[in-house]
Amino acid sequence: MDLHIAASIVPLLGWAVHGGILTRRLACARRDPLTGLHTRAGWAARAEHLIRRHPDAAVLLVDLDHFKNLNDTYGHAAGDAALAATADRLRAWCGHNGTAGRLGGDEFVAVIRDLAAADLEALAAALHQPLPYDGTLLPLAASVGVCRVAELAVPLLTDALTAADAAMYAAKGRTRRGSRTTR
């Protein structure tokens, strides 16, 4: 092989390897390591796409109720198990109808293509199902706020999240344990 050709190929190979590493790091940064759900940035990109394409889309905000108490009573490993289980339940509920993410702490978010096709009661029941953990059942409860994007004057994700957040806090205020859902 000619020395000039080899000298040209080596830097290109280096850049290709470097690009592959950066691509993998970016993909990892868009996934929450504990739950495997999209992080805020990764979820937001998908959510905006779904909102633009599906006029019947809805944004949901999910907050675990009494999560600090669960951590303080059963330990942080139990809290992590509760977060992972919540993520699995939300991901399963979304299925092919939407996508879920973890905003941080005990807050989760989802966007679904068609609220009419979604069974919100099934989601609420799943999120309130106790979690078997280390020989005991962890009590899980969540408050869910829902925003129908079609009800917004301008279908923006930020406005949908604000409305879903307000609905979620209204659900939290209704009962001591948290309400199933508020639309």
JSON list of C-alpha atoms in Angstrom, two decimals, residues 1-15:
[
{"chain": "A", "resi": 1, "resn": "MET", "atom": "CA", "xyz": [0.00, 0.00, 0.00]},
{"chain": "A", "resi": 2, "resn": "ASP", "atom": "CA", "xyz": [1.24, 3.45, -0.84]},
{"chain": "A", "resi": 3, "resn": "LEU", "atom": "CA", "xyz": [2.40, 5.45, 2.20]},
{"chain": "A", "resi": 4, "resn": "HIS", "atom": "CA", "xyz": [0.31, 8.47, 1.19]},
{"chain": "A", "resi": 5, "resn": "ILE", "atom": "CA", "xyz": [-2.87, 6.38, 0.97]},
{"chain": "A", "resi": 6, "resn": "ALA", "atom": "CA", "xyz": [-2.17, 4.79, 4.35]},
{"chain": "A", "resi": 7, "resn": "ALA", "atom": "CA", "xyz": [-1.52, 8.23, 5.86]},
{"chain": "A", "resi": 8, "resn": "SER", "atom": "CA", "xyz": [-4.93, 9.34, 4.56]},
{"chain": "A", "resi": 9, "resn": "ILE", "atom": "CA", "xyz": [-6.84, 6.29, 5.76]},
{"chain": "A", "resi": 10, "resn": "VAL", "atom": "CA", "xyz": [-5.57, 6.21, 9.36]},
{"chain": "A", "resi": 11, "resn": "PRO", "atom": "CA", "xyz": [-7.11, 9.58, 10.37]},
{"chain": "A", "resi": 12, "resn": "LEU", "atom": "CA", "xyz": [-10.38, 8.63, 8.67]},
{"chain": "A", "resi": 13, "resn": "LEU", "atom": "CA", "xyz": [-10.53, 5.39, 10.64]},
{"chain": "A", "resi": 14, "resn": "GLY", "atom": "CA", "xyz": [-9.84, 7.33, 13.83]},
{"chain": "A", "resi": 15, "resn": "TRP", "atom": "CA", "xyz": [-12.68, 9.75, 13.11]}
]
